[in-house]
Each structure stands twice: as structure tokens, then as C-alpha cells.
Amino acid sequence: MRLHVCLFCTVLVISGGVISLGQGGSENRPSSATPQISARAREIARRAIVIDTHADTPQWMVDGAYDFTHPSNTQMVTLSRAHQGGLKAEFFSVWTEPSYVGHFEERTLDLIDSVRRQTERHPQQIAMASTAADIRRLAAEGRFAALMGVEGGHAINDDLAVLRDYYRLGVRYMTLTWSNTNDWADSSGDINDPKVQHHNGLTDFGRQVVAEMNRIGMIVDISHVADKTFWDAIATTKAPVIASHSAARALTNVPRDMTDDMLRAVAKNGGVVQVNFYSAFVSQQSADASKALSAEEKKAIDPVIAEWKNDWVHGYPHIDEAQRQFAAEHLKRPPFSALIDHFDHIIKVAGIDHVGLGSDWDGIDSAPEGMDSCADVPRIIQGLLDRGYSEPQIRKVLGENTLRVMIEVERVARELQRESDSVERANSGPPDHSHK
Ligand SMILES: [Zn+2]
């Protein structure tokens, strides 16, 4: 989720620039560096378990009466585009605007409902998946696997029971923060804002949240967190973590991306960094251009926000459209190679077992040339083939690494639950008759 709109304070914080997708104009035409997709790349996409760990599509499902299976949808993640690109599973992001204070759970439940409703309407084509085994089974059946991740720990309202409820409804990861610092974890999005009360990483309760996520089997996601929160989470977790949608800071120096030390720490932890496709996270030029235009963008978008501030539910698509429009007129897409550079770098630093796909589709309005939607997954395969990676290596990146983390998180949860059950049994113990 890129949109940073605080409706009640009408402040727009821009984490990067926006560029329209697939719009005309010579500057937006793919350059010759964008590889054509070979039959081999398409075949790998068709056979592999391709999993993407972050798409903001539910914002449309809940607000725009969007149907995932409808052929004329313009979203980046749709069923027909998933079939074209070989995408087998998507972690749909459940993101609640932080200014919804007092309504975090309500909005989160609406978003969860919107994803589940898609699977109820079209059970032959799409189904909920809760485990790695579910994803493999659904892929074999030719059905699309829908998963969910909560984006932003503020959604649990400082209550572990709410965290457990989200798990029971199917949520399988949670980013400890979004762009806002919450009551128990610092975010990279406001770490330099002196008006925000910070905690120097995770609080004691934040550590309890991580421990409870380990125990119930919800993946700890460190995308969006402040650097100190990252290190506290790594020191606390007993299971592998993910960075569901982050890229490499050595190539693009923005706080949302990860340093090489962080990449190595995730590798040591057994986790996966899923590469974000957002232009301003994978291209320094885009990051700089978008920063330079941020005041101008604010001026263009603020009136749209003002128009919808009392009806956020219906306003989201309009605000998104205004941002795309602004970008179409002002910003240039980075070359496709910028994205592959990030895959390549993270593979070199963390290893082939620790990289995956974390597009941020439908939450971004700009991606490198040739990456317009989930139909373009084979182009990433082509980019990796062209850099000498083998099919087994590419399959790890496409989904096998994410499956491995899920299996390990499920195993650690079973183990921790056995331990906590036996502690509870010991504490409740047999009745004590000694006083008799
Ligand atoms: Zn995000």
C-alpha cells in the first residue's frame, strides 16, 4: 500500500512518485531494454507455483463493488491477468487507513469479508488458502489461491485476542507497522517526525505481539518498519520472517528498502525478502523525481481528498485515479532492468533461497516499463533467465521460498503450541489434595 492519505488532517504524505500504467506518450513506451518474453519463460510461469505476497486489490473489492473474475477489470491483479501471467496465489493486503481511529477492527473485518466474498461467489475459480499445502493443492486443481495479510499492526487495536481473531478468519501475515508508528512499534514512515511518539523499536508489548504471532502461526512481516524495529523483531522471533514488499537500499536509498545487513539477517533467520515493484523503491531516479514533485502532487491531490473526506469508502478510487493522472503527466517509468537489478542484488547478498515476489500491485501507480500487471510475471522470469539463473533457481524466487517460510512458520507454531499447552497443563495440574 502506497497511498498515504490522512483524510481527517488532509495531509498527503508521498512515499514516491506515480506514473500511469500503459498510457500513451512516447516517454512511456517500453524501451528496447524491456525483454520480449520467450516461450520458455511462459512455460516456466505456467508450471511453477507463482506466489505474490502483497497486492492492495481489496480496497477495490470492498469499495468499488469490484469482481475479481470480471474480464473488463482494469486492476493489476485480476483472475484473467493471473492466468496469463501464471500467478497461482496472492496475499491480498488488508490495510486500514490509520486515521480510522476507533474503527480499525470494523474496517479490517470489511476488507477480510470482501476477499472471502470473492471466493464464495466463484468457488470453482478462486478459493481461500491457509497453508502452504492449500496453495499446492489449489494450484494442482487449477484454482486461484487467495490469502490475506494485515498491513499495519494498528489494526489489532493493541489486543492479542483481535490478532488471534484475524488469524482465525484467514490472515496469515501482518506487517508490524504500516507508514504510521503505532502504540508498540516504530515505522520507517514517520521515524523522523518529531511530533510522533517513538519507542526505540518494539515495546515489551510489541515483543509479545511477535511471540504470539509465532505461537499462532502468523508470519511476522517487517516491511514498513523502522530499522530498529526490524532488529528487535529479528531478535525476538522464533520463526522465519518475511519482508512482503520491500527492495534493496543499496540500490535505491529510501527508508522502505532494506540495507545489506538486513538482507543478510533475513537470510540467517531463514526468511524471504519479496521484492516490491514500485518505481520509487527500485529506481533512485524515480525516488528523487518523486520527492522533487511531492509539493506539486500535494497541490494536485488535496482538492480531491477534500472532496471525499467525509466519504472515504467511495473516495479511495477517485484519489487513486487523481494520483495516476498526476503521474502520467509528470513522471517517467524506470527501465525494466531496474527491477531485475534488485532481484539480482538481493540474491547476491542474501542468497537464492531468500528472495521472492512482493509486487504491491494495486497499491502502486507506477512500476518499471513492461510491468503493468500480474500478466507480466513471465517478463521477470525472462529477466532472470537473461542474467543466467536456472529454472530451479527461478522457481524458488517465484514461490518455493515463500512456501518454505510458510511451512516452517506452521511447524514452529505447532511446536510452541505443544509447549504452551504443556505449561498450562502443568500449571493447572492435578488437583492438590495435600491439605487433606
Ligand atoms: Zn505497503
Tab-separated table of C-alpha atoms and ligand atoms in Angstrom, residues 1-4 54 56 93 95 151-152 175 177-179 223-224 244-245 256 276 281 360 363-364, ligand 1:
chain	number	residue	atom	x	y	z
A	1	MET	CA	0.000	0.000	0.000
A	2	ARG	CA	1.474	3.258	-1.150
A	3	LEU	CA	-1.439	5.636	-0.723
A	4	HIS	CA	-0.708	7.871	2.230
A	54	HIS	CA	1.375	-8.150	-1.496
A	56	ASP	CA	-3.899	-3.938	-2.349
A	93	SER	CA	-3.430	-6.855	1.716
A	95	TRP	CA	-4.967	-2.208	5.017
A	151	GLU	CA	-0.885	-4.293	6.641
A	152	GLY	CA	-0.186	-2.308	9.807
A	175	THR	CA	3.313	-6.092	8.886
A	177	THR	CA	3.595	-1.314	11.169
A	178	TRP	CA	2.380	0.498	8.085
A	179	SER	CA	3.744	4.033	7.438
A	223	SER	CA	8.096	-4.381	5.547
A	224	HIS	CA	7.429	-0.750	6.549
A	244	SER	CA	6.382	-8.914	1.984
A	245	HIS	CA	7.052	-5.874	-0.231
A	256	ARG	CA	11.264	1.497	2.938
A	276	ASN	CA	8.493	-4.526	-4.260
A	281	PHE	CA	11.609	1.865	-4.423
A	360	ASP	CA	2.497	-4.109	-4.232
A	363	GLY	CA	-1.303	-0.156	-4.225
A	364	ILE	CA	1.181	1.492	-6.563
B	1	ZN	ZN	2.814	-1.163	1.951
